Structure formats: C-alpha cells, structure tokens
Amino acid sequence: MATNIQEAALEVHDDHHHGPLKHQYEDIDQQNETYIVGMWSFLVTEVMFFGALFLGYVLMRWEYSNDFYISHFQTEVFWGGLNTTVLLSSSFSMALAVHFAQLKEPKKVIAGLCVTLLGAFCFLGVKSHEYLVKIADHHVPGPSFIPPAGTTHNGSQMFFSLYFMMTGLHGIHVIIGAICITTLIILWAKRKPVVTEDYVPTEMVGLYWHFVDLVWIFLFPLFYLIPK
Amino acid sequence: MSLTATQVEAIPEKKNYLNHDHTIWSWLSTGDHKRIAIMYLFTVSIFFFMGSIMAGLIRLQLISPNSTLLEAETYNKVFSAHGIIMVFFFLLVVIPAILGNFLLPIMIGARDLAFPRLNLLSYYLYLAAGVLFLTGQCFGGVDTGWTFYTPYSSMYSNSQVALTITAVFIAGFSSIFTGLNFIATVHKMRAPGMTWFRLPLFVWAMYATSIVIMLGTPVVAITLMMVVVERTTHIGIFSPDLGGDPVLFEHLFWFYSHPAVYIMILPAFGVQSELICAFSRRRIFGYHFVAFSTLAIALLGFFVWGHHMFVSGQSMYQGVIFSLITFLIAVPSAIKIFNWMATMYKGHIRLQTPMIYAISFMGLFVIGGLTGLFLASMGTDIHLTATYFVVAHFHYVMVGGTVTAFLGGLHYWWPKMFGRLYPETLAKYTAIIVFVGFNVTFFPQFILGFLGMPRRYAYYYYYPELQPYHIMSSLGASVLAIGLLLPVLYLTWSLKYGPKASDSPWGAHGLEWQTQSPPIPQNFETRPIVTDDVYDYSDDENEVYDQPDVKQKPTPAGAH
Amino acid sequence: MANHSPVGSQHHIVPVKTYLVTWLILLVLMSATIAASYVQLPGVGNNIVALIIATIKAVLVVMVFMGVKYSTKLVKIWAMIGFIWVTFIFGILIDYATRIPVSGFNSDFSTTVPRKAEVAGQPSPPQDQSTGYVAPTDNPKLKAQLGQ
Ligand SMILES: [Cu+2]
C-alpha cells in the first residue's frame, strides 16, 4: 500500500498555546477561515429559521389582506423608523469596531462596541414601549383580544400573532446579540489575547449583529409600511 | 517491528485516546472528537434500547386483534414514543454523531473537528433533549405521533406535547451544531494532498448530510416552536381555531422531514461505500458518480416533501409535480446501488461481518426504495396512505438501511475505535439473524398494508383475518431483538477479552487505517500528506490480510 | 505558525469611508421606503417597491458590512445559499395558488365542522360571514363534547 503518511516538514506545535491559535489548526489563517465558514453556515441556518416565519406571513397576508391592511395602522411608523435608524447605525458602529479590531486599536474597538450595545438597548426600549402600547390596546392575541374596528377577529388576530412572533423572535436575537457584545467588550477591556491578537471573534459577533439588522430590514416594511 | 501476539500483550499499552487520561472529568469535559463519539455511542444505544422496548410493546399488542395488552390511549403514547425516540434520538444522530464524529477528522487527516467545544456542546444538547423528553414521558408521555400534526398537537392533545417538542427542538440544535462542525471541518481542515476527489465517500456523505441539516433543521425547529407557542399562549398560525392553517404545518414539517430521511440514509450510503470497497478489494466504480449522486440526493430531497401530503388537501397540480420529482430522486439512489454492484463485480469479495451487513443493506434498501415508488405515485398512494405499507416501506429504508449500515460500520471500525477484535463467527451469524429477523418482521407488513391495516391502530377486531400476518411480524421482531442484543453482548465482551487488533485489521485503504488502533489523542503523530488516490487497491492483490489472528504489519508512518 | 506574516492573511481591511457611505445610503433608502409607503401605487406596487428597497438594503449590509464582497468564494456561496433556499420554502405558496377551488384554505374547514350538525338535521351553526369558517369553540355541540 502506498504511503499516505509522510514526515511533514511542518513545525510541531506546543501543546500549551497561549495565543488565540487552537491546537487543531495549523496556523492562524486556517483557524480564521474556518471560523468564518462556521459562522456563515450558522447564519444560513438562521436565515432558514426566519424564512419559515416569513412564509407564514406571506400566506396569512394573502388570506387576510384587508385585515392586515387595517390592522397595520396600529403599528406606528415613527417608532419603527426610529428602530430601523438605530439598528442601521449600530450595524455601522459594529462594522467600525471590526475595522479597528483588524487595526488592533482596542480603545476605538471598545468605543464602537459600546455604541452598538447602546443601540441594542435603545432598540429594546422602543420595542418594549410598542409592546406595552399594544397590550394596553388589547391587541395581544388571546381571550382579551379586541380587533381594530373594521377587521375580522381572526384576520387581525393573525396579524398580531405574526407581529408578536416575528418581532419577538427578532427581539430574542437582539438580546443574544447584546449579551455577545457585552462579553466582547469585557474581553477587550481586559485586553485578552483571544480578541486583541485575532480580530475574528469580533468579526463573528459583528456578522451576527449585521444579521439581526438584516432581519429587521425586512420586518420593518412588512409590519409598518403596508401602504398608508 | 514484527511482534507475535504474546509480545504485544507483554509490553504496556501504548498511549491512546482512551487511556491517556482516566478521570471521569476528562471524559465529561473532553473536546476530543473520538471521546465524544464514544459518549454518543453509549447514549444513543440507551435510546435505541428504549425505542426498541416500545417497538416490542407495539408488536406484543398487535398479536391479538382485541387490544389485550394496552389501552388505545396508552398505545398511542407507546407508538409516539417509539417514533420520536427512533427518529430524533436515534436515526438522525446515530451515524453522523458516532461514526462521523469518530472518523471524519481522521479520514481527512485532521487533528480534530474544527470546533471541539461546539461538538461537546452538541453532545450535551442532545443529552439535555433526551432528559427533557424522558421527563415528558414521566409526566404522561405524548400521543401525537412523531409528526406532531396540528391542530391535534396544538389544540386537542392532553399530553406532554410542549415538553416533548421543546426536547425535539433542542435535539435539532444539537444536530445543527454537528452539521456546522462537519461543514467547516471538511472545507478547511483537510490534510495537504487531500483534495475533494480524494475524500473517502463517507466524508462526502457526511458533508452532504451536513448541508441538509444546515438548510432543513432550522425550518422544523421554528415550526415546532410555533406549535409550542400556539399551545401555551394561543398565538399561532396553524390552528383553524385561530384562523390559521394546519396544512401549512404539514408543508413546513415535511419541508424538513423529507430531507431528514436523507439525513438518516445518506450517512448509511457513505458507510456502505466504504464497506463495499474494503471487502471487494477494489476502487469504487464511478467515484465521481457516487460523490455527485450524494449531493444530488441531498439537494433534490428538498423538492419532494409534498408526497407526504397527497391526501392532505394540497393542490392536485402540485401533487403531480411532487410525484414526478419523487420518481426522479430514485435515479441517484439507483446510481449508487448499481455502482456498488459494479464495484463488487470481479472483486475479491471477502465475506467478513461488515460485508454481510453491506450486502444485506443492498437487498433491503432496494426493497425499501422500490416500494417507495408505489407511495410516490398518487393513484396507489391514496390506497396505501397511512397503512402498514408505509410503515413497512420506511422501516425497510430506515432499519434495513440505516441500522444495517450502522451495524456494518460499527463492526468495521470497532477494531479502530477500541483496538479489539470481536468474535468473528458469532458476529457473522448475528448479521444473518438480523437480516432474517428483519425480513420476517417487516415483509408481512407490506401485505398487511395492502390489505388495508391502518397504521397507529391499537386493535383490528373487525378484521381478524389480519392476525396471522401480525403474529408473523411479531415473531420476526423477537428474532430481530435477539440479533440486535447479541452485538451489545459480544462487542462489550470484546472490550476486555477480545484479541488485540492491529492498526489495519482488514487491510483496508484510507487514512484511518494508518494511525494506531485505538488512535492517539491527536490522531496522527505528524500531519499526514496524502499522495495516493482514494480506495487505491490496485497494488495489493497479495496484501497481508490478518483477520482474525494478529499480525503486526510494519506501519509506514514510522509512528512507533 | 511562528513566522506567520500578515501578508499571508486573507482579510481585507475596508476603509472607514466605505462604511460611512454605506451607512448614509442605508439611511437614505430607509427614508425612501417610508416616503414611498405614503404614495398609493396601483395593485401590489407598494409592496414591490418596499421589497425592492429592502432587498437593496439587505444586499448593502451583506456585501459591505458583512464583508462578503471582500471574502472568499466559499463565503459568497454560503451567503447566497440561505437566501436561495428560503425562496424554495416559498414554493409552498404554489400549493395554495393552484388549489381547486381557489377561494382560500378556510373554505376547506367550513365543510368539516358543520357537517355533523347537518347530518343531525339541525340548522348549521352561525358562520363567520367573511371567512365562512366556524371556530370549533363557537360550536355549542363541540363545546359540550369538550366539556367546556
Ligand atoms: Cu418523503
């Protein structure tokens, strides 16, 4: 049998690595590329995750188009627009944080991340305000649900069901993102080599955050901007 | 170094992944793909045992037409538990998580999977899902069947649907993380010289499976989550009660669950290719065809889900298209079968235990696949929907396919995993017992289904003529049970008393046979460089073949 | 690993200016989509405009912020495959579009629940006029059966 294993002219690693390189990789480039591929594969699963909900939305809107049209006046375009602005801006600051992580400038990275985190909290604040308004208006599906005037019970309830499910799932993603960003800020503040010597962990959180932004880009017109 | 068996016993055991650290904690916190595979092997076996007990109860119940053993409600819970355990806790994980985890990095010449800690997390998620599911069972179980069809699951069922679905959801994420890990590993961790077309077909199969997991599993995860939300908070889009559409659930569920059968069978194809090549001593016939048919099945598998819904009120036109694509997907599966047969043709076939499993796989899978065509054509499907014909069909594919391939693979790689040989003659007879028991169990079910026995029925006292077939099926099940129990016994026995295996007891080709048995923690002493083609058996007509007596060949690695 | 040079690493550092411009374009597009929603276009025109703008925004975020434009081919494929596959899920809609009759899926349910009442010779329970659908919980007979 032909020989498959030959003495490789490669350096053997120390088992006790201190830097960001993990033992299963040959070099940092391989590790970084692998992490990015892994993260993108995860984002593909996330896209599929939301995809099913978007399908549900399209189907229900097709079935109850009039109810959806009337019900959507209950969402306020001001708050939706504000949240869009907040998320787009936080995506921008996240991109800057990754940029400075590549340049290894910790202070600027932390600043960028803090702005992003602030955006996340802003978004969640606005969102909870909107939820509270809907709860007060009895627009939460269930026994206490009161459909807006001119809609059928089922149709408008479906609108709000989808509204709460989709924005709720998105909100959960925002919360997870905020937790990741907080962790990242702590790591940067402590100047841990796992982030300072390698920009990819920051980049991965960045990708996740941009994805959260991406979902919102579609949610916004679908729930707030059915033609006025 | 050529040592006799006694000399091998005399020297202290070499350092390997099993003995380099003995503490429990070193197992529970391990990132080593090999140890995680062993942990999966243990856990999955327990679930398989539980699922088999449920199957046994079902077969006992159906011996009599009068529902003598279980009440109808209990029966519902028993077949649901059987289905859920076998699908979500056994079939979806068994080959990827055990053989895939163990072999994928070794086969491509990597030290570990790309994300060892994610791998461990996916094991614990699987474990948590299992515990949650069993908790649900303790609180009364679930009676919806493994498909959780709405509106029954979302409105009417009074069993532990929410808990069970959450468990399945978590198991789904375990599967997703395993898939991500495999994708990143195959893309980025291959050894120098290990090009895409030098990959063993098992790796191709794991890669295709991972893509299906990545694209399909999230859909069912969110769908099932919506059922839970609907059940608990009445915010939902499936219940007609809320103005929703239960058929949408079926669409979304089968959008995943048809590809899921490819998550179960593609790894089996991969194992099958390895076994056929190794025991026919030939390079696989049409390597590229087999590799690409794997991908074709994975991708085409996403466009056939509607064949589960021919009688669910879906559009007739869509039904026709789904029927057509379902026929089409038989083509790549047939390509594989023909390629395996062509590989065996004029090969030097050795009827070792794994090869017996491989050959029985081909027979059983062909029956399973061809009966699928009856179900794929809309006309016959109306007669056969929800009968035992369907049950027999998917058991032929899932048990006859996946379980047989898993057993074959387990026997093939067992010496690599634990460095011990099992009693070959006993194993051969066991393989035959499994084959016979399986056929006696499930072939009568085709007839039962054709005669109109519906699936999921606790009794059939309006039609006692069916009883002989049921009795035959139950008899077969007990033979099958013996066939499945025996490997547990002799494989466990071999762990301590089995003769030591050499590094390559089958004289097979591939990187995994060039490391030590069992492998060292980092798999290879030095990074392998691949210089020859996959399944290159051309130059080993007279290869030393040292099963079952132990003859150490000089290993080319110069490793020890 | 030791003498790994930064030249070997694949990553591309995108200038701040690119990010800034992208951000501004995104904000402009957002204003545009809000403005467009106040203009009544014929048919599904508004939806098309809103979705086109949303898609442009999404592409900008994916390409620039997520750096797909500067990435390897593999990442490009991965970035696309998710969105392509989502469109396959939307294939489910073909079913609803081609059913006979096409009056909507709710019409199917209306034939299931009241049938019992018809057989018993009773008048059908009141139906929701807009959908023709009777919720099981509104059906007194079923209610009694369920013990509510
Ligand atoms: Cu199917």
Tab-separated table of C-alpha atoms in Angstrom, chain B residues 225-429:
chain	number	residue	atom	x	y	z
B	225	MET	CA	-41.572	26.124	18.256
B	226	MET	CA	-44.632	27.793	16.758
B	227	VAL	CA	-46.707	24.809	17.812
B	228	VAL	CA	-45.441	25.191	21.374
B	229	VAL	CA	-46.181	28.914	21.347
B	230	GLU	CA	-49.617	28.210	19.950
B	231	ARG	CA	-50.301	25.604	22.617
B	232	THR	CA	-49.140	27.708	25.503
B	233	THR	CA	-50.080	31.270	24.545
B	234	HIS	CA	-52.657	30.830	21.764
B	235	ILE	CA	-50.606	32.974	19.454
B	236	GLY	CA	-50.307	30.929	16.352
B	237	ILE	CA	-50.780	30.396	12.676
B	238	PHE	CA	-51.667	26.713	12.490
B	239	SER	CA	-54.895	26.194	14.395
B	240	PRO	CA	-58.051	26.759	12.398
B	241	ASP	CA	-59.411	27.919	15.723
B	242	LEU	CA	-57.198	30.987	15.451
B	243	GLY	CA	-57.800	31.424	11.740
B	244	GLY	CA	-54.647	29.563	10.842
B	245	ASP	CA	-53.939	26.728	8.512
B	246	PRO	CA	-52.954	23.237	9.679
B	247	VAL	CA	-51.846	22.293	6.174
B	248	LEU	CA	-49.152	24.956	6.467
B	249	PHE	CA	-47.769	22.969	9.371
B	250	GLU	CA	-47.640	19.851	7.234
B	251	HIS	CA	-45.852	21.765	4.498
B	252	LEU	CA	-43.242	23.207	6.818
B	253	PHE	CA	-42.860	19.982	8.750
B	254	TRP	CA	-42.264	17.896	5.640
B	255	PHE	CA	-40.065	20.552	4.095
B	256	TYR	CA	-37.643	19.396	6.753
B	257	SER	CA	-38.796	15.892	7.410
B	258	HIS	CA	-38.425	14.568	3.953
B	259	PRO	CA	-34.835	15.855	3.731
B	260	ALA	CA	-34.482	14.379	7.214
B	261	VAL	CA	-34.820	10.900	5.781
B	262	TYR	CA	-31.755	11.782	3.744
B	263	ILE	CA	-30.035	12.885	6.926
B	264	MET	CA	-30.711	9.341	8.042
B	265	ILE	CA	-29.862	7.440	4.858
B	266	LEU	CA	-27.017	9.432	3.260
B	267	PRO	CA	-24.561	8.570	6.047
B	268	ALA	CA	-25.599	4.960	5.575
B	269	PHE	CA	-24.704	5.268	1.883
B	270	GLY	CA	-21.322	6.603	2.943
B	271	VAL	CA	-20.670	3.673	5.253
B	272	GLN	CA	-21.870	1.337	2.543
B	273	SER	CA	-19.368	2.704	0.013
B	274	GLU	CA	-16.524	2.192	2.471
B	275	LEU	CA	-17.561	-1.371	3.272
B	276	ILE	CA	-18.076	-2.416	-0.330
B	277	CYS	CA	-14.684	-1.096	-1.389
B	278	ALA	CA	-12.812	-2.527	1.543
B	279	PHE	CA	-14.244	-6.022	1.208
B	280	SER	CA	-14.257	-6.205	-2.576
B	281	ARG	CA	-10.653	-5.001	-2.659
B	282	ARG	CA	-11.465	-2.642	-5.492
B	283	ARG	CA	-11.616	1.043	-6.111
B	284	ILE	CA	-15.240	2.133	-6.187
B	285	PHE	CA	-16.773	2.013	-9.614
B	286	GLY	CA	-17.552	5.563	-10.744
B	287	TYR	CA	-16.275	7.526	-7.753
B	288	HIS	CA	-17.475	10.822	-9.201
B	289	PHE	CA	-20.935	9.457	-9.896
B	290	VAL	CA	-21.309	8.259	-6.343
B	291	ALA	CA	-19.993	11.516	-4.900
B	292	PHE	CA	-22.216	13.697	-7.033
B	293	SER	CA	-25.256	11.483	-6.633
B	294	THR	CA	-24.834	12.045	-2.899
B	295	LEU	CA	-25.041	15.786	-3.427
B	296	ALA	CA	-27.867	15.369	-5.925
B	297	ILE	CA	-29.912	13.385	-3.434
B	298	ALA	CA	-29.227	15.963	-0.738
B	299	LEU	CA	-30.423	18.847	-2.886
B	300	LEU	CA	-33.242	17.119	-4.797
B	301	GLY	CA	-34.501	15.824	-1.473
B	302	PHE	CA	-35.763	19.322	-0.733
B	303	PHE	CA	-38.265	19.269	-3.580
B	304	VAL	CA	-40.306	16.187	-2.843
B	305	TRP	CA	-41.927	16.936	0.511
B	306	GLY	CA	-45.406	17.068	-0.972
B	307	HIS	CA	-45.519	13.299	-1.457
B	308	HIS	CA	-46.442	13.091	2.228
B	309	MET	CA	-49.473	15.256	1.581
B	310	PHE	CA	-51.221	13.677	-1.392
B	311	VAL	CA	-54.335	13.185	0.709
B	312	SER	CA	-53.937	16.289	2.889
B	313	GLY	CA	-55.823	18.550	0.549
B	314	GLN	CA	-52.858	20.022	-1.245
B	315	SER	CA	-53.251	21.196	-4.804
B	316	MET	CA	-53.631	18.422	-7.323
B	317	TYR	CA	-51.188	20.102	-9.705
B	318	GLN	CA	-48.559	20.360	-7.030
B	319	GLY	CA	-49.174	16.728	-6.210
B	320	VAL	CA	-48.389	15.743	-9.775
B	321	ILE	CA	-45.128	17.701	-9.722
B	322	PHE	CA	-44.096	16.243	-6.382
B	323	SER	CA	-44.890	12.787	-7.623
B	324	LEU	CA	-42.685	13.365	-10.650
B	325	ILE	CA	-39.728	14.701	-8.670
B	326	THR	CA	-40.076	11.813	-6.232
B	327	PHE	CA	-39.662	9.394	-9.105
B	328	LEU	CA	-36.646	11.403	-10.246
B	329	ILE	CA	-34.897	11.113	-6.920
B	330	ALA	CA	-34.913	7.358	-7.316
B	331	VAL	CA	-32.332	7.845	-10.060
B	332	PRO	CA	-29.354	8.968	-7.959
B	333	SER	CA	-30.188	6.289	-5.371
B	334	ALA	CA	-30.200	3.696	-8.141
B	335	ILE	CA	-26.876	5.030	-9.427
B	336	LYS	CA	-25.387	4.226	-6.055
B	337	ILE	CA	-26.772	0.713	-5.948
B	338	PHE	CA	-25.507	-0.009	-9.456
B	339	ASN	CA	-22.092	1.418	-8.644
B	340	TRP	CA	-21.779	-0.755	-5.572
B	341	MET	CA	-22.743	-3.797	-7.568
B	342	ALA	CA	-20.264	-2.884	-10.292
B	343	THR	CA	-17.608	-2.474	-7.606
B	344	MET	CA	-18.287	-5.954	-6.286
B	345	TYR	CA	-18.250	-7.433	-9.776
B	346	LYS	CA	-14.930	-9.263	-10.270
B	347	GLY	CA	-13.745	-8.006	-6.911
B	348	HIS	CA	-12.045	-10.208	-4.358
B	349	ILE	CA	-15.036	-10.355	-2.079
B	350	ARG	CA	-14.400	-11.341	1.498
B	351	LEU	CA	-17.495	-12.237	3.430
B	352	GLN	CA	-16.458	-10.760	6.748
B	353	THR	CA	-19.161	-9.486	9.128
B	354	PRO	CA	-19.237	-5.887	7.827
B	355	MET	CA	-19.570	-7.148	4.267
B	356	ILE	CA	-22.538	-9.329	5.211
B	357	TYR	CA	-24.222	-6.257	6.619
B	358	ALA	CA	-23.294	-4.328	3.475
B	359	ILE	CA	-24.807	-6.938	1.199
B	360	SER	CA	-27.982	-7.203	3.256
B	361	PHE	CA	-28.180	-3.405	3.154
B	362	MET	CA	-28.320	-3.533	-0.623
B	363	GLY	CA	-31.115	-6.066	-0.681
B	364	LEU	CA	-33.184	-4.323	1.959
B	365	PHE	CA	-32.643	-0.852	0.598
B	366	VAL	CA	-33.710	-1.909	-2.866
B	367	ILE	CA	-36.967	-3.294	-1.483
B	368	GLY	CA	-37.448	-0.177	0.630
B	369	GLY	CA	-36.674	2.114	-2.275
B	370	LEU	CA	-38.828	0.367	-4.837
B	371	THR	CA	-41.857	0.207	-2.546
B	372	GLY	CA	-41.340	3.944	-2.145
B	373	LEU	CA	-42.293	4.282	-5.788
B	374	PHE	CA	-45.732	2.823	-5.059
B	375	LEU	CA	-46.188	5.540	-2.487
B	376	ALA	CA	-44.813	8.193	-4.818
B	377	SER	CA	-47.464	7.635	-7.468
B	378	MET	CA	-50.590	9.465	-6.494
B	379	GLY	CA	-53.055	6.810	-7.551
B	380	THR	CA	-51.685	3.959	-5.452
B	381	ASP	CA	-50.810	6.306	-2.615
B	382	ILE	CA	-54.474	7.068	-1.993
B	383	HIS	CA	-54.993	3.386	-1.296
B	384	LEU	CA	-51.819	2.979	0.725
B	385	THR	CA	-51.634	6.231	2.722
B	386	ALA	CA	-51.422	5.678	6.473
B	387	THR	CA	-51.435	1.896	6.158
B	388	TYR	CA	-48.849	-0.626	7.234
B	389	PHE	CA	-47.463	-0.456	3.704
B	390	VAL	CA	-45.993	2.916	4.599
B	391	VAL	CA	-44.746	1.538	7.899
B	392	ALA	CA	-43.049	-1.362	6.158
B	393	HIS	CA	-41.601	0.924	3.485
B	394	PHE	CA	-39.871	3.306	5.832
B	395	HIS	CA	-38.729	0.552	8.147
B	396	TYR	CA	-37.083	-1.122	5.195
B	397	VAL	CA	-35.279	2.107	4.435
B	398	MET	CA	-34.569	3.205	7.997
B	399	VAL	CA	-33.912	-0.086	9.763
B	400	GLY	CA	-32.906	-2.112	6.735
B	401	GLY	CA	-30.843	0.828	5.509
B	402	THR	CA	-29.554	2.966	8.326
B	403	VAL	CA	-29.450	0.441	11.160
B	404	THR	CA	-27.885	-2.251	8.975
B	405	ALA	CA	-25.284	0.168	7.670
B	406	PHE	CA	-24.599	1.392	11.180
B	407	LEU	CA	-24.074	-2.137	12.438
B	408	GLY	CA	-21.834	-2.872	9.461
B	409	GLY	CA	-19.861	0.308	10.067
B	410	LEU	CA	-19.628	-0.350	13.765
B	411	HIS	CA	-18.215	-3.812	13.149
B	412	TYR	CA	-15.858	-2.456	10.512
B	413	TRP	CA	-14.436	0.345	12.630
B	414	TRP	CA	-14.759	-1.342	16.029
B	415	PRO	CA	-11.124	-2.517	15.992
B	416	LYS	CA	-10.102	1.064	15.218
B	417	MET	CA	-12.292	2.548	17.928
B	418	PHE	CA	-11.300	0.209	20.736
B	419	GLY	CA	-8.334	-1.714	19.403
B	420	ARG	CA	-10.026	-5.055	19.966
B	421	LEU	CA	-11.431	-7.732	17.688
B	422	TYR	CA	-14.827	-9.298	18.245
B	423	PRO	CA	-15.631	-12.991	17.746
B	424	GLU	CA	-15.967	-13.089	14.003
B	425	THR	CA	-18.051	-16.259	13.580
B	426	LEU	CA	-20.623	-15.191	16.144
B	427	ALA	CA	-20.792	-11.785	14.515
B	428	LYS	CA	-21.384	-13.326	11.110
B	429	TYR	CA	-24.267	-15.428	12.394
